[in-house]
């Protein structure tokens, strides 16, 4: 089964990273050196978001693998009967 044409998690990952980058640049432009702590928090939020998305992707992949293994097992049991 081919993957869907539009992957929501990929779009969310790209969008969140783009928003984070824009926010970091905007903070630097507006606040100058005073933006450093805020930029750190934005970067931390970007990392947490990326890790969360990666974990969700991993969970979905593992769940799909389990479902496929279960289907194979059931088909093999039916073939033996």
Short mmCIF file of C-alpha atoms in Angstrom, two decimals:
data_model
loop_
_atom_site.label_atom_id
_atom_site.label_comp_id
_atom_site.label_asym_id
_atom_site.label_seq_id
_atom_site.Cartn_x
_atom_site.Cartn_y
_atom_site.Cartn_z
CA UNK A 1 0.00 0.00 0.00
CA UNK A 2 1.61 3.29 -1.07
CA UNK A 3 1.88 6.13 1.44
CA UNK A 4 -0.72 8.88 1.18
CA UNK A 5 0.08 11.84 -1.05
CA UNK A 6 -0.27 14.28 1.85
CA UNK A 7 1.44 13.43 5.12
CA UNK A 8 0.04 15.54 7.95
CA UNK A 9 2.92 14.82 10.30
CA UNK A 10 5.47 15.87 7.69
CA UNK A 11 3.53 19.07 7.03
CA UNK A 12 3.33 19.73 10.77
CA UNK A 13 7.08 19.17 11.15
CA UNK A 14 7.95 21.48 8.28
CA UNK A 15 5.49 24.13 9.43
CA UNK A 16 6.64 24.11 13.04
CA UNK A 17 10.29 24.40 12.04
CA UNK A 18 9.50 27.24 9.63
CA UNK A 19 7.52 29.11 12.28
CA UNK A 20 10.34 28.61 14.78
CA UNK A 21 12.96 29.92 12.37
CA UNK A 22 10.83 32.95 11.51
CA UNK A 23 10.27 33.62 15.20
CA UNK A 24 14.00 33.38 15.99
CA UNK A 25 14.89 35.79 13.18
CA UNK A 26 12.10 38.18 14.19
CA UNK A 27 13.23 38.18 17.82
CA UNK A 28 16.80 38.97 16.75
CA UNK A 29 15.59 41.78 14.51
CA UNK A 30 13.30 43.36 17.09
CA UNK A 31 15.19 42.80 20.33
CA UNK A 32 18.84 42.48 19.29
CA UNK A 33 21.03 40.76 21.91
CA UNK A 34 18.20 40.78 24.45
CA UNK A 35 16.48 38.13 22.34
CA UNK A 36 18.99 35.39 23.23
CA UNK A 37 17.01 33.80 26.11
CA UNK A 38 13.80 33.92 24.09
CA UNK A 39 15.54 32.36 21.12
CA UNK A 40 16.72 29.57 23.38
CA UNK A 41 13.16 28.86 24.46
CA UNK A 42 11.97 28.89 20.85
CA UNK A 43 14.75 26.47 19.90
CA UNK A 44 13.83 24.21 22.83
CA UNK A 45 10.18 24.25 21.72
CA UNK A 46 11.26 23.39 18.17
CA UNK A 47 13.28 20.43 19.45
CA UNK A 48 10.45 19.16 21.64
CA UNK A 49 8.04 19.44 18.71
CA UNK A 50 10.42 17.58 16.39
CA UNK A 51 10.99 14.81 18.93
CA UNK A 52 7.26 14.46 19.57
CA UNK A 53 6.54 14.18 15.85
CA UNK A 54 9.32 11.61 15.48
CA UNK A 55 7.87 9.53 18.32
CA UNK A 56 4.38 9.69 16.81
CA UNK A 57 5.76 8.56 13.44
CA UNK A 58 7.63 5.70 15.12
CA UNK A 59 4.51 4.66 17.05
CA UNK A 60 2.40 4.67 13.88
CA UNK A 61 5.02 2.67 11.98
CA UNK A 62 5.31 0.06 14.74
CA UNK A 63 1.52 -0.20 15.00
CA UNK A 64 1.26 -0.76 11.25
CA UNK A 65 3.98 -3.43 11.42
CA UNK A 66 2.09 -5.22 14.21
CA UNK A 67 -1.14 -5.12 12.20
CA UNK A 68 0.61 -6.52 9.14
CA UNK A 69 2.22 -9.29 11.19
CA UNK A 70 -1.16 -10.19 12.70
CA UNK A 71 -2.75 -10.34 9.24
CA UNK A 72 0.05 -12.58 7.99
CA UNK A 73 -0.37 -14.84 11.00
CA UNK A 74 -4.12 -15.11 10.44
CA UNK A 75 -3.64 -15.83 6.74
CA UNK A 76 -1.10 -18.55 7.51
CA UNK A 77 -3.49 -20.12 10.03
CA UNK A 78 -6.28 -20.10 7.43
CA UNK A 79 -3.98 -21.70 4.85
CA UNK A 80 -3.11 -24.51 7.26
CA UNK A 81 -6.78 -25.44 7.79
#
